mmCIF file of C-alpha atoms and ligand atoms in Angstrom:
data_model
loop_
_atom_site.group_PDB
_atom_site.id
_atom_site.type_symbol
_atom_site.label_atom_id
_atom_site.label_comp_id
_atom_site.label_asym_id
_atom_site.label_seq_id
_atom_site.Cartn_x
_atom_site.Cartn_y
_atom_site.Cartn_z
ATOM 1 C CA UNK A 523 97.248 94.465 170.491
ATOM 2 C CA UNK A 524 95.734 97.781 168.870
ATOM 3 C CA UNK A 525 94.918 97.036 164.794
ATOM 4 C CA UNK A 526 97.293 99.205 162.643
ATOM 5 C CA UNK A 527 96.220 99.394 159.258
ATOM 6 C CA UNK A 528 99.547 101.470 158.402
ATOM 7 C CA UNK A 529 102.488 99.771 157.621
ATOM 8 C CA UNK A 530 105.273 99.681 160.471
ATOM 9 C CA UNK A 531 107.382 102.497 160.504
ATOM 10 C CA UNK A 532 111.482 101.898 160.849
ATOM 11 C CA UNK A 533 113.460 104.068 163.447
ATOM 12 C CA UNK A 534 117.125 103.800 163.200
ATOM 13 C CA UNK A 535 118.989 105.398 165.905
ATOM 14 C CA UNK A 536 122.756 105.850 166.343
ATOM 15 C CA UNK A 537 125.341 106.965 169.482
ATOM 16 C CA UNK A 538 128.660 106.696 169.260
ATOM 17 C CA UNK A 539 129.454 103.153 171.695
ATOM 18 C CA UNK A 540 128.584 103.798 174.949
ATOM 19 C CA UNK A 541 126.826 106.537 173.994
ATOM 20 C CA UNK A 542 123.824 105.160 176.028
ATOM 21 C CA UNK A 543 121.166 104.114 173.035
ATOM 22 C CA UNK A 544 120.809 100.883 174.018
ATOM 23 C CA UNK A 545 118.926 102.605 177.760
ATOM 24 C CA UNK A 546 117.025 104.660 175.626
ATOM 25 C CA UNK A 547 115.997 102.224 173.491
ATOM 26 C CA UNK A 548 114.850 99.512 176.384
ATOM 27 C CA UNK A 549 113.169 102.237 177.794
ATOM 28 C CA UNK A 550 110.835 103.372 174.634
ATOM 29 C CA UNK A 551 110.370 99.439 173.714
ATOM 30 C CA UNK A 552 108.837 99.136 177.737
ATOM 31 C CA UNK A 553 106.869 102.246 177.278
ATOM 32 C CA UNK A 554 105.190 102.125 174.040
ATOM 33 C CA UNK A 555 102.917 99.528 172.646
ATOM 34 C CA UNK A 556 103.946 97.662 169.251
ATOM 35 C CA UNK A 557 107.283 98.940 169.168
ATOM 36 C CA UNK A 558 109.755 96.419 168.750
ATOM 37 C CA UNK A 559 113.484 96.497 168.732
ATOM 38 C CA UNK A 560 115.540 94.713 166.126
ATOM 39 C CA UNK A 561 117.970 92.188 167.800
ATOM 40 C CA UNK A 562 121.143 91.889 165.700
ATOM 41 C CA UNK A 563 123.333 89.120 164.767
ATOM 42 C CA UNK A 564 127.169 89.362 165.658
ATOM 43 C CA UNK A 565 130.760 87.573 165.969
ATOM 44 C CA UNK A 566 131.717 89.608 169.167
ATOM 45 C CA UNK A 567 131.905 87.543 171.944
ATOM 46 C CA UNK A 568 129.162 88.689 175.063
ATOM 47 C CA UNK A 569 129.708 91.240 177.248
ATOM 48 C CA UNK A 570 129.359 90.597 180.767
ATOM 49 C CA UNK A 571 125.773 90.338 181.416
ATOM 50 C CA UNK A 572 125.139 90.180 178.032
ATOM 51 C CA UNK A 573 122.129 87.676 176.544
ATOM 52 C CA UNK A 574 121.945 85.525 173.441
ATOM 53 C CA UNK A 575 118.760 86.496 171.880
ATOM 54 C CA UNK A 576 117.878 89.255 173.874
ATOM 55 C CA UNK A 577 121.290 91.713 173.405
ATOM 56 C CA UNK A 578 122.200 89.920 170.536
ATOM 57 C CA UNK A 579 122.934 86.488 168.657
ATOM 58 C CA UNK A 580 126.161 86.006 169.173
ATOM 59 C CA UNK A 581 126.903 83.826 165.877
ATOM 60 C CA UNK A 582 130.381 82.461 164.643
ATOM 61 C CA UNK A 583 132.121 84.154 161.658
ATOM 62 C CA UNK A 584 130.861 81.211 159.457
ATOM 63 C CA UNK A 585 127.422 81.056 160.683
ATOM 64 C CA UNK A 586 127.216 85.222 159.991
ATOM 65 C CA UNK A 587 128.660 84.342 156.426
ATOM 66 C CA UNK A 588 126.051 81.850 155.573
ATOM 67 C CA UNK A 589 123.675 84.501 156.395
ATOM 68 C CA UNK A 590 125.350 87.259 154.640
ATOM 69 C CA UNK A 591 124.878 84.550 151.538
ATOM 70 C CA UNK A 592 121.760 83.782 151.597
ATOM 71 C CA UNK A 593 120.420 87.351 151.889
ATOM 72 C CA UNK A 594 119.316 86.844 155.655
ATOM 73 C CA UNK A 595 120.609 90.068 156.722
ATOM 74 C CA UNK A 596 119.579 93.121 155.502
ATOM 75 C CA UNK A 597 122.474 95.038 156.259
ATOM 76 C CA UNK A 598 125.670 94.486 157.991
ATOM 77 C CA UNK A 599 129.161 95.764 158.719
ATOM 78 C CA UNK A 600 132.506 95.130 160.301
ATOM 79 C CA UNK A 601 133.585 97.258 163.539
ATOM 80 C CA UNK A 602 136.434 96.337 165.819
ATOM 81 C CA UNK A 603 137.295 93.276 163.972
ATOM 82 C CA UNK A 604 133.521 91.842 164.613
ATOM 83 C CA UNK A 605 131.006 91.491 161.726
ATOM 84 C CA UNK A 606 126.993 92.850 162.914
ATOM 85 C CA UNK A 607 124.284 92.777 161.015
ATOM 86 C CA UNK A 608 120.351 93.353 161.083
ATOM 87 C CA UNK A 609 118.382 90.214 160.409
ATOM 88 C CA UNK A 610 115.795 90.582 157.166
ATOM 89 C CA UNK A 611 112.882 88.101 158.962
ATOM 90 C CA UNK A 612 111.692 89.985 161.905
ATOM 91 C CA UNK A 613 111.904 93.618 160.021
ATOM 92 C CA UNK A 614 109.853 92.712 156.850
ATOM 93 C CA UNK A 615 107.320 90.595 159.128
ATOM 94 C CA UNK A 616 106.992 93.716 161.752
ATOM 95 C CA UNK A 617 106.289 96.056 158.476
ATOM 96 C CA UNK A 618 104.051 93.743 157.155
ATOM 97 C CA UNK A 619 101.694 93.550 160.503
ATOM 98 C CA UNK A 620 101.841 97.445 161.745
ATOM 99 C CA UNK A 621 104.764 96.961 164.328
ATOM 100 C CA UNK A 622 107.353 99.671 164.543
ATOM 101 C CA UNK A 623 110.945 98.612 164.740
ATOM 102 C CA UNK A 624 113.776 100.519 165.933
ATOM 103 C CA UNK A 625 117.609 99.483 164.835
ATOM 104 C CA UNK A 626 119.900 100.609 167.001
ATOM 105 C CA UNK A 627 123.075 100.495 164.629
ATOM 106 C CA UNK A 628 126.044 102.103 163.356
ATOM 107 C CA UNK A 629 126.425 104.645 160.700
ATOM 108 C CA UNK A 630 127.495 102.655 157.541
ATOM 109 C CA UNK A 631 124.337 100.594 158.919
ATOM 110 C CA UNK A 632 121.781 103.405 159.048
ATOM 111 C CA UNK A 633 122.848 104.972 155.130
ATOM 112 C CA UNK A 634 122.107 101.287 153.886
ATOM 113 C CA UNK A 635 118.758 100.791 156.084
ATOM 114 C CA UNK A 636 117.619 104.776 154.330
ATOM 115 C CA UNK A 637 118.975 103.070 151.010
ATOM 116 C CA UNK A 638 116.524 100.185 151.429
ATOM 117 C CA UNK A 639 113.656 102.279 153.239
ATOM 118 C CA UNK A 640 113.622 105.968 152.033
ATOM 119 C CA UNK A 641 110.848 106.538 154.757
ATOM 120 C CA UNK A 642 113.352 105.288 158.056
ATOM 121 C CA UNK A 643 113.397 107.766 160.526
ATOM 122 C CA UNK A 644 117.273 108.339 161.735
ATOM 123 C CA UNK A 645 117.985 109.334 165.526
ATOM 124 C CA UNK A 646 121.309 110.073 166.758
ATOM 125 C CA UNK A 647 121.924 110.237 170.881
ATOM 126 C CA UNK A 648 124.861 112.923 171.673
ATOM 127 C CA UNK A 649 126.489 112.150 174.871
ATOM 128 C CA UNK A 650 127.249 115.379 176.839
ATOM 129 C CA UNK A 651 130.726 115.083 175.689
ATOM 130 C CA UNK A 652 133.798 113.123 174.719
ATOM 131 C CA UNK A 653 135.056 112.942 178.512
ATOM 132 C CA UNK A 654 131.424 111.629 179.731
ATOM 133 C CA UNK A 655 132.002 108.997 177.058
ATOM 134 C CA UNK A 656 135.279 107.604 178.023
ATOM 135 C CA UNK A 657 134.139 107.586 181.296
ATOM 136 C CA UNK A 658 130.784 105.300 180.484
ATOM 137 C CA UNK A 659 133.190 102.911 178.139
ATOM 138 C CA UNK A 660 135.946 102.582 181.217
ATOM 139 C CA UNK A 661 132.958 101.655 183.451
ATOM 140 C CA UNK A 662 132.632 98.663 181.073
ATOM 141 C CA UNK A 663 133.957 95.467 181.686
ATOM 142 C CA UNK A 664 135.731 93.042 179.485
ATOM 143 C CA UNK A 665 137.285 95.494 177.206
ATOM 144 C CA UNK A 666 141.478 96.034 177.022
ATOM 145 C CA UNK A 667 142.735 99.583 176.857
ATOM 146 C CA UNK A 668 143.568 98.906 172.606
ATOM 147 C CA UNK A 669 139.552 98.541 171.887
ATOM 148 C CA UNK A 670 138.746 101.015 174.345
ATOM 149 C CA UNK A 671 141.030 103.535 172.841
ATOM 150 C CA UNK A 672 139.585 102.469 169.115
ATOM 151 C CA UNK A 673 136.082 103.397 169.941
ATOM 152 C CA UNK A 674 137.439 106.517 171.175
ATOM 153 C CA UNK A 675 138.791 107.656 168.041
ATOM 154 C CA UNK A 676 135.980 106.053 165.809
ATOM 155 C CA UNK A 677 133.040 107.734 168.812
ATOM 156 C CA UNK A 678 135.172 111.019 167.891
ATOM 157 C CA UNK A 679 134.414 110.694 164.182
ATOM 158 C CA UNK A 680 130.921 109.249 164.887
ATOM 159 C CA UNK A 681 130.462 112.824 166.298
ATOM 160 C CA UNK A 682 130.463 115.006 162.909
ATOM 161 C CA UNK A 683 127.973 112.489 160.986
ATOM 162 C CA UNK A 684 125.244 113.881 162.881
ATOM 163 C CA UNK A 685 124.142 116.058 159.923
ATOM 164 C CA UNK A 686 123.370 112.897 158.283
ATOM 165 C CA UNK A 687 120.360 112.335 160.938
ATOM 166 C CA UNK A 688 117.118 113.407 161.367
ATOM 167 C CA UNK A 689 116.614 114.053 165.147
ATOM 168 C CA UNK A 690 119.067 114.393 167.483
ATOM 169 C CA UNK A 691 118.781 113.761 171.376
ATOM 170 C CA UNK A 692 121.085 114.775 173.771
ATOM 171 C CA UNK A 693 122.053 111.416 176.336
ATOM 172 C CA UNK A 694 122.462 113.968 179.852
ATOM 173 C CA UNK A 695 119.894 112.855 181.711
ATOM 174 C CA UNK A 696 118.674 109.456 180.971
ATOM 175 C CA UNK A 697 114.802 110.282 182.001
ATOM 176 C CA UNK A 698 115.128 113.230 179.614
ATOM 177 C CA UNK A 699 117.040 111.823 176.742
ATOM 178 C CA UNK A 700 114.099 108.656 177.522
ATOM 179 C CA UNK A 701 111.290 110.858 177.055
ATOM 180 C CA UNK A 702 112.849 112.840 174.501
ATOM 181 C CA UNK A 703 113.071 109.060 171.672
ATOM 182 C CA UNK A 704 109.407 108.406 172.728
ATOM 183 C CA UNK A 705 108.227 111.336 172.480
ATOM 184 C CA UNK A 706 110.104 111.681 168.613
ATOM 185 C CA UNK A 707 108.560 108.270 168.182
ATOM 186 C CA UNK A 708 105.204 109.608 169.453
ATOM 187 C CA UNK A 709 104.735 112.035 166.752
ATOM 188 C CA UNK A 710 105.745 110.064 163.574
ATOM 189 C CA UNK A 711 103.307 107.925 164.692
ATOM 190 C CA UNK A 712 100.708 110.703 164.751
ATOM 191 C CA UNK A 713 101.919 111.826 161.100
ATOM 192 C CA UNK A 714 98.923 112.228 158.676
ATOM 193 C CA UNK A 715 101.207 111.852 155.507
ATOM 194 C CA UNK A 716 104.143 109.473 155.468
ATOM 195 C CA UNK A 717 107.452 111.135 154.415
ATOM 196 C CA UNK A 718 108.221 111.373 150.882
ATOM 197 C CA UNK A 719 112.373 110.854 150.680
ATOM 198 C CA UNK A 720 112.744 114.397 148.844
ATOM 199 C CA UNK A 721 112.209 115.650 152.631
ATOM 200 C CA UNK A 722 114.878 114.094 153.686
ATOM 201 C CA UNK A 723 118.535 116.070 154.052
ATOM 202 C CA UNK A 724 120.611 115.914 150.863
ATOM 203 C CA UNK A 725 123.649 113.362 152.602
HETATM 204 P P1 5GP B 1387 128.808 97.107 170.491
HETATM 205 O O1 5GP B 1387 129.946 96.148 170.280
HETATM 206 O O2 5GP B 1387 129.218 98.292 171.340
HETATM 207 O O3 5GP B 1387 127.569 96.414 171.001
HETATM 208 O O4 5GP B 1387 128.421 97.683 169.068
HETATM 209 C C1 5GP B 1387 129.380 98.312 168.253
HETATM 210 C C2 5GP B 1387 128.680 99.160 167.217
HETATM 211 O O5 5GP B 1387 127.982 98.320 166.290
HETATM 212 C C3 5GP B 1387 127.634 100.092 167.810
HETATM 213 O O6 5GP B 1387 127.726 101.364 167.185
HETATM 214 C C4 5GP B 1387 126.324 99.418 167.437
HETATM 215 O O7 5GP B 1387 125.277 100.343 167.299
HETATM 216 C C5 5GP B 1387 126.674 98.832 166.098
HETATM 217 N N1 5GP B 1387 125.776 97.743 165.698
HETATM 218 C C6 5GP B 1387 125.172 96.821 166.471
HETATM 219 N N2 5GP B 1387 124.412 95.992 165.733
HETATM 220 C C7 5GP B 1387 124.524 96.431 164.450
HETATM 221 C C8 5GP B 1387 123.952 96.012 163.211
HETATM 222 O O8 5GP B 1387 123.179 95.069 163.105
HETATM 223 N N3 5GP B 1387 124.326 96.709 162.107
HETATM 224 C C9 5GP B 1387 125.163 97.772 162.154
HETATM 225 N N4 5GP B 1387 125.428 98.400 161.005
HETATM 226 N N5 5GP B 1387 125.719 98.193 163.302
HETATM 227 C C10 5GP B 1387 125.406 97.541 164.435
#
């Protein structure tokens, strides 16, 4: 492991579901040394395919509320009836040590996470457009046509909060949009001076 004496930086990046972040984000957590992604807690029942622990922890509704209560998460939010949050533990200890972590999370997730950490550095993956998206989320399994047409309409709003974001990458090509995030994560690393939040846009 390479000796950082800098604290870890925090990447949040955002797509509206099915958007294809969590590709990208596999791919720049293989590719780059201590980068780390943040595995969140939720009530929504697995995916197909989907691990405990390594997609998620897949927690009841009481188990997230004890959490919420003892100040285990640092931020969290309901979507589609299922409560997600980003566990405190693993985020303070990779800042502490020098290892980067990247949140991939919802909007009302990433304006709390800047809240708490003026210096995060926001990402948000454009799919090529609306139709490409519907066509990734009716790909996925285990999903009726009520959620399906919910994230729709939310992935349709997600869509004008890009302002609110620092970089934005555009999810065509997966190799592209791949080395695009590492190469974004690539040069904040290589910053001399950390970011001072009066650089940051005005939202
Ligand atoms: P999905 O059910 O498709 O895995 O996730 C639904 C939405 O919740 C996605 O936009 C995803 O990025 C977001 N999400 C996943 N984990 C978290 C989290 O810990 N906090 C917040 N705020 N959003 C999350």
């Amino acid at each position: 492991m390479s000796v950082n004496k800098r604290e870890g930086l925090v990447f949040v990046i955002s797509a509206p579901s099915g958007g294809g972040k969590t590709s990208l984000v596999e791919r720049a957590v293989r590719a780059l040394p201590d980068l780390k992604r943040s595995i969140s807690c939720t009530t929504r029942p697995p995916r197909p395919g989907e691990k405990d622990g390594v997609d998620y922890e897949f927690i009841s509704r009481e188990a997230f509320q004890g959490r919420v209560a003892s100040g285990g998460l640092i931020e969290w939010v309901e979507v589609y009836d299922h409560l997600y949050g980003t566990p405190r533990p693993p985020l303070e200890s990779n800042r502490k040590t020098g290892i980067d972590t990247i949140l991939a999370i919802e909007i009302q997730g990433a304006r709390k996470v800047r809240e708490l950490f003026p210096e995060v550095i926001t990402i948000f993956v454009k799919p090529p457009s609306l139709e490409v998206l519907e066509a990734r989320l009716r790909e996925r399994k285990g999903e009726d046509g009520a959620v399906l047409e919910r994230r729709l309409q939310l992935a349709r709003e997600e869509m004008g909060w890009i302002s609110e974001y620092e970089y934005t990458i555009l999810n065509e090509d997966l190799e592209e949009a791949a080395g695009q995030l590492q190469a974004v994560i690539v040069a904040e690393r290589c910053r001399v001076r950390a970011r001072s939040s009066s650089q940051k846009g005005s939202s």
